[in-house]
Coordinates of C-alpha atoms in Angstrom, one line a residue:
Chain A
M1 CA 5.1 -6.2 -49.9
T2 CA 1.6 -5.2 -50.4
P3 CA 1.6 -1.5 -50.4
V4 CA -1.0 -1.7 -47.2
H5 CA 2.0 -4.0 -45.3
F6 CA 4.3 -0.6 -46.1
T7 CA 1.9 1.6 -45.2
F8 CA 1.4 0.1 -41.9
S9 CA 4.9 -0.3 -41.1
S10 CA 6.0 2.8 -42.5
T11 CA 3.2 4.4 -40.0
F12 CA 4.6 1.8 -36.9
I13 CA 8.9 2.4 -37.8
L14 CA 7.7 6.4 -37.8
G15 CA 6.0 6.1 -34.3
L16 CA 9.0 4.1 -33.0
T17 CA 11.5 6.3 -34.6
G18 CA 9.4 9.2 -33.1
L19 CA 9.6 7.3 -29.6
A20 CA 13.6 6.5 -30.0
F21 CA 14.7 10.4 -30.8
H22 CA 13.0 13.1 -30.0
R23 CA 13.4 12.6 -26.5
T24 CA 11.6 15.9 -24.8
H25 CA 8.1 15.9 -23.1
L26 CA 7.1 11.8 -21.5
L27 CA 3.7 13.0 -23.7
S28 CA 4.7 13.0 -27.0
A29 CA 6.8 9.6 -26.0
L30 CA 3.4 8.2 -24.9
L31 CA 1.6 9.8 -28.3
C32 CA 4.0 7.8 -29.7
L33 CA 2.9 4.7 -28.4
E34 CA -0.6 5.3 -28.9
G35 CA 0.0 6.2 -32.7
M36 CA 2.3 2.8 -32.7
M37 CA -0.5 0.9 -31.2
L38 CA -3.3 2.4 -33.5
S39 CA -1.0 1.1 -36.2
L40 CA -1.1 -2.2 -35.4
F41 CA -5.1 -2.3 -35.0
V42 CA -5.7 -1.2 -38.7
A43 CA -2.6 -4.0 -39.6
L44 CA -4.6 -6.5 -37.6
S45 CA -8.6 -5.4 -39.4
L46 CA -6.7 -5.5 -42.6
W47 CA -4.7 -8.5 -42.4
S48 CA -8.3 -10.7 -41.5
L49 CA -9.7 -8.9 -44.2
Q50 CA -6.7 -9.5 -46.4
F51 CA -7.1 -13.4 -45.6
N52 CA -10.5 -13.9 -45.2
V53 CA -10.0 -15.0 -41.9
T54 CA -13.6 -14.1 -39.6
N55 CA -12.2 -15.8 -36.9
F56 CA -10.0 -12.9 -36.2
S57 CA -12.2 -9.9 -36.2
A58 CA -12.3 -9.6 -32.5
A59 CA -8.7 -9.6 -31.9
P60 CA -8.4 -5.6 -33.5
M61 CA -10.6 -4.9 -30.5
L62 CA -9.0 -7.0 -27.6
L63 CA -5.6 -4.8 -29.0
L64 CA -7.3 -1.8 -28.6
A65 CA -8.6 -2.2 -25.2
F66 CA -4.9 -3.2 -24.5
S67 CA -3.9 -0.2 -25.8
A68 CA -6.3 2.0 -23.8
C69 CA -5.1 0.1 -20.8
E70 CA -1.7 0.6 -21.5
A71 CA -2.6 4.7 -22.3
G72 CA -4.4 4.6 -19.3
A73 CA -1.2 3.1 -17.4
G74 CA 1.0 6.4 -19.0
L75 CA -0.9 9.5 -18.4
A76 CA -1.4 7.9 -15.0
L77 CA 2.6 8.2 -14.9
L78 CA 2.1 11.2 -16.2
V79 CA 0.5 12.8 -13.8
A80 CA 3.0 10.7 -10.7
T81 CA 5.7 12.3 -12.7
A82 CA 4.8 16.2 -12.8
R83 CA 3.7 15.9 -9.1
T84 CA 7.5 14.3 -7.9
H85 CA 9.5 16.2 -10.4
G86 CA 7.2 19.3 -11.3
T87 CA 7.5 18.4 -15.3
D88 CA 7.2 16.3 -17.7
H89 CA 10.5 16.6 -19.8
L90 CA 12.3 13.4 -19.7
Q91 CA 15.9 15.5 -19.1
S92 CA 14.8 16.0 -16.0
L93 CA 13.9 11.6 -15.4
S94 CA 17.9 11.4 -14.1
L95 CA 17.3 10.8 -10.4
L96 CA 18.9 7.1 -10.5
Q97 CA 21.7 7.8 -12.8
C98 CA 24.9 7.2 -11.0
Chain B
M1 CA -1.5 -0.8 0.2
N2 CA -5.0 -2.9 0.6
P3 CA -4.6 -6.6 0.7
Y4 CA -7.2 -7.3 -2.0
I5 CA -5.5 -4.8 -4.2
L6 CA -2.1 -6.2 -3.6
A7 CA -3.9 -10.2 -3.9
T8 CA -5.7 -8.9 -7.0
L9 CA -1.9 -7.3 -8.5
L10 CA -0.3 -10.4 -7.9
F11 CA -2.6 -13.0 -9.5
G12 CA -2.7 -10.6 -12.5
L13 CA 1.1 -11.2 -12.5
G14 CA 0.3 -15.1 -12.3
L15 CA -2.0 -14.6 -14.7
G16 CA 0.2 -13.1 -17.5
T17 CA 2.9 -15.1 -17.0
T18 CA 0.7 -18.7 -17.3
I19 CA -1.5 -17.0 -20.6
T20 CA 2.3 -16.3 -22.1
F21 CA 3.2 -19.8 -20.6
A22 CA 0.5 -21.2 -22.5
S23 CA -0.1 -19.5 -25.1
S24 CA 0.8 -20.7 -28.7
H25 CA -0.6 -17.7 -30.5
W26 CA 1.4 -14.5 -30.7
L27 CA -1.5 -12.1 -29.8
L28 CA -2.5 -14.4 -26.7
A29 CA 1.2 -14.3 -25.8
W30 CA 1.6 -10.6 -26.5
M31 CA -1.9 -10.1 -24.0
G32 CA 0.2 -11.8 -21.5
L33 CA 3.2 -10.2 -21.4
E34 CA 0.9 -7.0 -21.4
I35 CA -0.7 -8.1 -18.1
N36 CA 2.8 -8.5 -16.5
T37 CA 3.9 -5.1 -17.2
L38 CA 0.6 -3.4 -16.4
A39 CA 0.4 -5.7 -12.9
I40 CA 3.6 -4.7 -11.4
L41 CA 3.3 -1.0 -12.3
P42 CA 1.3 -0.2 -9.6
L43 CA 3.6 -2.5 -7.4
M44 CA 6.4 -0.7 -8.4
A45 CA 5.2 2.8 -8.1
R46 CA 3.4 1.6 -4.7
H47 CA 5.5 3.9 -2.7
H48 CA 4.9 8.1 -3.7
H49 CA 8.2 8.6 -3.7
P50 CA 10.5 10.6 -7.0
R51 CA 12.8 7.3 -7.2
A52 CA 9.9 4.9 -7.6
V53 CA 7.4 7.1 -9.4
E54 CA 10.9 7.3 -12.2
A55 CA 12.2 4.1 -12.5
T56 CA 8.2 3.0 -13.1
T57 CA 8.0 5.5 -15.9
K58 CA 11.0 4.2 -17.3
Y59 CA 9.8 0.4 -16.8
F60 CA 6.7 1.2 -18.0
L61 CA 8.1 3.0 -21.5
T62 CA 10.6 0.3 -21.8
Q63 CA 8.2 -2.6 -21.4
A64 CA 5.5 -1.1 -24.1
T65 CA 8.0 -0.2 -27.0
A66 CA 9.3 -4.2 -26.7
A67 CA 5.6 -5.3 -26.2
A68 CA 5.0 -2.9 -29.5
T69 CA 7.4 -4.6 -31.4
I70 CA 7.4 -7.8 -30.5
L71 CA 3.6 -7.6 -31.5
F72 CA 4.7 -5.8 -34.9
A73 CA 6.9 -8.1 -35.6
S74 CA 4.4 -11.5 -35.2
T75 CA 1.7 -8.9 -37.6
T76 CA 4.5 -9.1 -40.0
N77 CA 5.1 -12.6 -39.9
A78 CA 1.5 -12.7 -40.8
W79 CA 1.3 -11.0 -43.5
L80 CA 4.4 -12.5 -44.7
T81 CA 3.3 -16.1 -44.1
G82 CA 0.1 -15.9 -43.4
Q83 CA 0.8 -17.5 -39.8
W84 CA -0.2 -16.4 -36.2
D85 CA 1.9 -19.8 -34.6
I86 CA 4.7 -19.0 -32.2
L87 CA 7.0 -22.2 -33.3
Q88 CA 5.9 -21.5 -37.0
M89 CA 8.6 -18.3 -37.0
A90 CA 9.9 -19.2 -40.7
H91 CA 11.1 -15.9 -42.2
P92 CA 14.1 -14.1 -40.6
I93 CA 13.1 -11.0 -40.7
P94 CA 10.1 -10.6 -37.6
T95 CA 12.1 -13.6 -35.7
N96 CA 15.3 -11.2 -35.2
M97 CA 13.2 -8.5 -34.6
V98 CA 11.1 -10.5 -32.1
L99 CA 14.8 -11.7 -30.6
L100 CA 15.7 -7.9 -30.5
S101 CA 12.0 -6.8 -28.6
L102 CA 12.7 -9.7 -26.4
A103 CA 16.2 -8.5 -25.3
L104 CA 15.1 -5.4 -24.7
K105 CA 12.6 -6.7 -22.4
I106 CA 14.7 -8.6 -20.5
G107 CA 17.4 -6.1 -20.6
L108 CA 20.6 -7.6 -22.4
A109 CA 23.5 -5.8 -23.9
P110 CA 22.6 -3.2 -26.3
M111 CA 19.2 -2.7 -24.9
H112 CA 20.3 -3.1 -21.4
S113 CA 20.6 0.5 -19.6
W114 CA 17.0 0.9 -18.6
L115 CA 17.8 -2.6 -16.1
P116 CA 20.2 -1.1 -13.5
E117 CA 17.9 2.7 -13.3
V118 CA 14.7 1.0 -12.6
L119 CA 16.1 -1.7 -10.3
Q120 CA 17.9 1.0 -7.9
G121 CA 14.3 3.1 -7.7
L122 CA 12.4 0.2 -6.6
D123 CA 12.8 -1.5 -2.9
L124 CA 14.1 -5.0 -2.8
T125 CA 11.2 -6.7 -2.8
T126 CA 9.6 -5.5 -6.3
G127 CA 13.2 -5.9 -7.4
L128 CA 13.2 -9.8 -6.8
I129 CA 10.1 -9.8 -8.3
L130 CA 11.7 -7.8 -11.3
S131 CA 14.6 -9.5 -11.8
T132 CA 13.0 -13.1 -11.5
W133 CA 9.9 -13.8 -12.4
Q134 CA 9.6 -11.1 -15.4
K135 CA 12.1 -13.0 -16.7
L136 CA 9.9 -16.1 -16.9
A137 CA 7.7 -14.8 -19.7
P138 CA 10.5 -13.2 -22.0
F139 CA 12.2 -16.4 -21.9
A140 CA 9.2 -19.1 -22.5
L141 CA 8.7 -17.0 -26.0
L142 CA 12.6 -16.6 -26.7
L143 CA 12.6 -20.8 -26.0
Q144 CA 9.9 -21.4 -27.9
I145 CA 11.2 -19.1 -31.5
Q146 CA 14.0 -21.1 -31.6
P147 CA 16.1 -18.4 -33.4
N148 CA 19.9 -19.5 -34.8
T149 CA 21.4 -16.4 -36.2
S150 CA 24.9 -15.0 -34.8
I151 CA 23.1 -12.1 -33.0
L152 CA 23.1 -14.2 -29.9
I153 CA 26.6 -14.9 -30.1
F154 CA 26.4 -11.1 -30.0
L155 CA 24.1 -10.0 -27.8
G156 CA 25.5 -12.6 -25.2
L157 CA 29.2 -11.8 -25.4
T158 CA 28.4 -8.2 -25.1
S159 CA 25.9 -9.0 -22.8
T160 CA 28.7 -10.9 -20.4
L161 CA 31.1 -8.2 -20.9
V162 CA 28.9 -5.5 -20.1
G163 CA 27.4 -6.7 -16.9
G164 CA 31.3 -7.4 -16.0
W165 CA 32.6 -4.1 -16.7
G166 CA 29.4 -2.2 -16.0
G167 CA 29.4 -3.7 -11.9
L168 CA 33.1 -2.8 -11.5
N169 CA 32.1 0.7 -10.5
Q170 CA 29.4 1.0 -7.6
T171 CA 28.7 1.0 -4.7
Q172 CA 24.7 0.0 -5.0
L173 CA 24.0 -3.2 -4.4
R174 CA 20.8 -3.3 -6.5
K175 CA 22.7 -2.0 -9.5
I176 CA 25.4 -4.6 -9.2
L177 CA 22.7 -7.0 -9.2
A178 CA 21.2 -6.0 -11.9
Y179 CA 24.6 -5.9 -13.9
S180 CA 25.1 -9.3 -12.4
S181 CA 21.5 -10.0 -13.7
I182 CA 23.2 -9.0 -17.5
A183 CA 25.8 -10.9 -17.1
H184 CA 23.5 -13.8 -16.4
L185 CA 21.3 -13.4 -18.8
G186 CA 24.2 -13.2 -21.2
W187 CA 25.2 -16.5 -20.4
M188 CA 22.2 -17.8 -21.3
L189 CA 21.3 -16.1 -24.6
L190 CA 25.4 -18.0 -25.7
I191 CA 24.2 -21.2 -25.7
L192 CA 20.5 -21.2 -26.4
Q193 CA 20.6 -21.7 -29.9
F194 CA 22.9 -25.4 -29.0
A195 CA 21.2 -26.9 -25.9
P196 CA 17.9 -24.9 -24.8
S197 CA 17.7 -26.7 -22.2
L198 CA 21.0 -25.4 -20.4
T199 CA 19.6 -21.9 -21.1
L200 CA 16.8 -23.2 -19.1
L201 CA 19.3 -24.6 -16.3
A202 CA 21.3 -21.1 -16.0
L203 CA 17.7 -19.5 -15.7
L204 CA 16.6 -21.6 -12.8
M205 CA 19.8 -21.7 -11.2
Y206 CA 20.2 -18.0 -11.1
I207 CA 16.5 -17.1 -10.1
I208 CA 17.5 -19.6 -6.8
M209 CA 20.6 -17.9 -6.3
T210 CA 20.0 -14.0 -6.9
S211 CA 16.8 -14.7 -5.1
S212 CA 18.2 -16.0 -2.1
L213 CA 20.8 -12.4 -2.7
F214 CA 17.9 -10.1 -2.5
L215 CA 16.3 -12.1 0.5
I216 CA 19.8 -11.7 2.5
F217 CA 19.9 -8.4 1.7
K218 CA 16.3 -8.1 2.8
L219 CA 16.9 -9.5 5.8
N220 CA 20.2 -7.2 6.7
Q221 CA 18.5 -4.0 5.1
A222 CA 21.1 -3.0 3.1
T223 CA 20.9 -1.1 -0.3
N224 CA 24.9 0.4 -0.8
I225 CA 28.2 -1.5 0.6
N226 CA 28.5 0.6 3.7
T227 CA 25.3 -1.4 5.4
L228 CA 27.0 -4.6 4.9
A229 CA 30.0 -3.8 6.7
T230 CA 27.9 -3.9 9.9
S231 CA 25.6 -7.1 8.4
W232 CA 27.8 -9.0 11.0
A233 CA 26.2 -7.6 13.7
K234 CA 22.5 -8.0 12.7
S235 CA 23.2 -12.5 11.6
P236 CA 25.9 -13.2 12.7
M237 CA 25.5 -16.6 10.8
L238 CA 24.0 -14.8 7.5
A239 CA 27.5 -12.8 7.2
S240 CA 28.9 -15.6 7.3
I241 CA 26.9 -17.5 4.5
A242 CA 26.3 -14.5 2.3
P243 CA 30.3 -14.5 0.8
L244 CA 29.8 -17.7 -0.4
L245 CA 26.3 -16.7 -2.0
L246 CA 27.9 -14.6 -4.1
L247 CA 31.1 -16.3 -4.8
S248 CA 28.7 -18.9 -6.2
L249 CA 26.8 -16.0 -8.1
G250 CA 30.3 -15.5 -9.7
G251 CA 30.4 -19.2 -10.2
L252 CA 33.3 -20.9 -8.3
P253 CA 33.9 -24.5 -8.2
P254 CA 32.4 -26.5 -5.6
L255 CA 29.4 -24.2 -4.9
S256 CA 26.0 -24.2 -7.5
G257 CA 26.9 -21.8 -9.5
F258 CA 29.9 -23.5 -10.9
M259 CA 27.3 -25.6 -12.0
P260 CA 26.0 -23.9 -15.7
K261 CA 28.9 -22.3 -16.9
W262 CA 31.1 -25.6 -16.9
L263 CA 28.6 -27.1 -18.8
I264 CA 27.9 -24.1 -20.9
L265 CA 31.8 -23.8 -21.5
Q266 CA 31.6 -27.4 -22.0
E267 CA 28.7 -26.8 -24.8
L268 CA 30.6 -24.4 -26.6
T269 CA 33.7 -25.9 -26.9
K270 CA 31.8 -29.1 -28.2
Q271 CA 30.4 -26.3 -31.0
D272 CA 33.5 -25.1 -32.5
L273 CA 33.3 -22.1 -30.5
P274 CA 36.5 -21.9 -28.5
L275 CA 36.8 -17.7 -28.7
A276 CA 33.9 -17.6 -28.0
A277 CA 33.6 -19.7 -24.6
T278 CA 37.4 -18.1 -23.7
F279 CA 35.9 -14.5 -24.1
A280 CA 33.3 -15.0 -22.3
A281 CA 35.2 -17.0 -19.3
L282 CA 37.7 -14.0 -19.1
T283 CA 34.6 -11.3 -18.8
A284 CA 33.5 -13.3 -15.5
L285 CA 36.1 -12.4 -14.2
L286 CA 35.5 -9.2 -14.5
S287 CA 31.8 -10.2 -13.0
L288 CA 33.9 -12.0 -10.0
Y289 CA 35.7 -9.4 -9.3
F290 CA 32.4 -6.9 -8.0
Y291 CA 31.2 -10.2 -5.8
L292 CA 34.5 -11.0 -4.3
R293 CA 34.4 -7.0 -3.2
L294 CA 31.3 -7.6 -1.6
S295 CA 31.9 -10.7 0.3
Y296 CA 35.4 -9.0 1.4
T297 CA 32.7 -6.0 2.5
M298 CA 30.9 -8.3 3.9
A299 CA 33.2 -11.3 5.8
L300 CA 36.9 -9.6 6.3
T301 CA 36.1 -6.3 7.2
L302 CA 35.5 -5.1 10.7
S303 CA 34.8 -1.2 10.4
P304 CA 35.3 0.6 13.7
N305 CA 32.2 0.8 15.2
S306 CA 30.0 2.7 17.6
P307 CA 28.9 0.1 20.6
T308 CA 25.2 1.0 19.8
G309 CA 25.8 -0.2 16.2
T310 CA 26.9 -3.1 16.7
T311 CA 24.3 -4.8 19.1
P312 CA 21.0 -4.8 16.1
W313 CA 21.0 -8.8 16.7
R314 CA 19.1 -8.4 20.1
L315 CA 16.2 -7.3 18.0
P316 CA 14.4 -10.5 17.0
H317 CA 13.4 -10.4 12.8
L318 CA 9.9 -10.3 11.1
Q319 CA 10.9 -11.5 8.1
T320 CA 10.0 -15.0 7.5
T321 CA 13.4 -17.1 6.8
M322 CA 12.2 -20.3 5.4
P323 CA 12.2 -19.5 1.5
M324 CA 15.7 -17.6 2.4
T325 CA 16.8 -20.9 3.7
I326 CA 15.7 -22.9 1.0
F327 CA 17.3 -20.9 -1.8
T328 CA 20.2 -20.4 0.0
A329 CA 20.6 -24.1 0.5
L330 CA 19.9 -25.3 -3.2
S331 CA 22.9 -22.1 -4.6
L332 CA 25.5 -23.6 -2.1
F333 CA 24.5 -27.5 -2.2
M334 CA 23.6 -28.0 -6.1
L335 CA 27.0 -28.9 -7.8
P336 CA 26.6 -33.0 -6.3
L337 CA 23.6 -33.1 -8.1
T338 CA 23.9 -31.9 -11.7
P339 CA 23.5 -35.7 -13.9
A340 CA 21.0 -35.5 -12.3
T341 CA 19.0 -32.4 -13.0
I342 CA 20.8 -32.6 -16.7
V343 CA 18.9 -35.5 -17.1
L344 CA 15.7 -33.8 -16.0
L345 CA 15.9 -31.0 -18.2
T346 CA 16.6 -32.9 -21.1
F347 CA 13.7 -34.6 -20.7

C-alpha cells in the first residue's frame, strides 16, 4: 500500500464514518458524501499519473460532473425536506417508521 | 407531471440500466447506477407530500452511499492490481466491499432497513419500478463479479429470516411487499455462488409475481389490509385470483412461485449444505404466514359493509389491464415450463 493509496483510503473512510455515525443534520450528511466523492476524484487523477495511463485522464472530470449532479439533487432534497418537515434534522425524518 | 419530463426520466431509467448491463469498466457501471438513481428521484418526489419527500431523501442517501462505496472499492482494486475490468476482480478486499455495497443498494438483510420505509412513502407505480427495474442493474454487477465467500450465505440466510420476520407484524401492504422483496432477494443471494442461472431464474420469477401483485393492488387502490377486505366488491374475479397469486409468491407447489424455491433447495442440497437449505425453507414459512393472512382477508372474510361500499364494481376501471393479465397468468401457470426455462437460462 503506497502512501497515496493510504491517504485517499483514509479520507474516504473518514467521510463514510461521518455519514454513518454523525446523524444530526442532512446538510452534514451531504457534505460527507461530497468529501467521499472528492477523495475518489483525487484517487482517480493520481491513478492515471501513477500508472501513466493518459487514456484515463478524462475519467476524473466525468466523476466530478456526476458528483456535482448528485450534490445538486441532494441540495434540492434538502430544500424539499426543509419545506415539508420544517427542519433539516435527520431525527425529524420519522414519518414512515411504524 | 409534464409528459416530456416524464419521458425524459423514463428514458434515463432505461439508459442507466442499459449502460450498467453493457459496461465492462467499473467507472461506466458506476455511471449507469448514478443515472438510474438520479432519474428515479423526481419520479419518487412527484407528489409534494412529506412522506414522499422523506422517502426520496432516504433513498437518495442510501443509494449515493452505496454507489460511492462501489466506486471506492473498484478504485482500490485498480490501485492494487491495475485493472478496471468488472470480470477481473481478483483481490478479495475490493470484491467483498463491492458485494456489501451492492447488498446495501438492493436492500439485503443487515442493510435492509431503508427499503420498507422508502417503499411505504411511494405510490404503487413508483414502488413497482423500485422493486423490479431498479434491482436489475445491481444484479447484473453481482452476477459479473462472481463472489465466492461465505458472506453470501450469511447475507442470504439473514435476508430470508428478516424478510419473514419483519413482515409478520405489518398491516401496510407496501411494507409487506418490501419485506417479501427482502426475503426473495435472500433466496437469490443464497444460490449465487453455486448456480448463477438459478439466481437469474429466481429474479425473473420474483419480478413477474411482484409486478402482478403491485398492479392488482393498484387496480384495487389498496394500501393496507383493511381495504383488501372490500376488494371483492371492486372486481370479484381478481379477488379470487389474488390469493392464488399470494400463495405463488409464498412458493406453494402447483403455482409457479414454487419453481425457484424447489430448484434452489435442490442445488443447495447437492452442494452439501443441508443446514442452510433447511433454515431457508423454515424461514419461508414465516413469509408464508403473512401471505396467508393477506389472502385470508381478501378471499375468506366478508366484513360488514354498507350498501354504498359494496357497489364500486359498477364503475369502469380506467387502468389498462393487459400487463396485469399477462403477469398474473405467468405467475400462476409457469411450473410445467420448468425444464424449458432451465434450458433457456443455462445457455
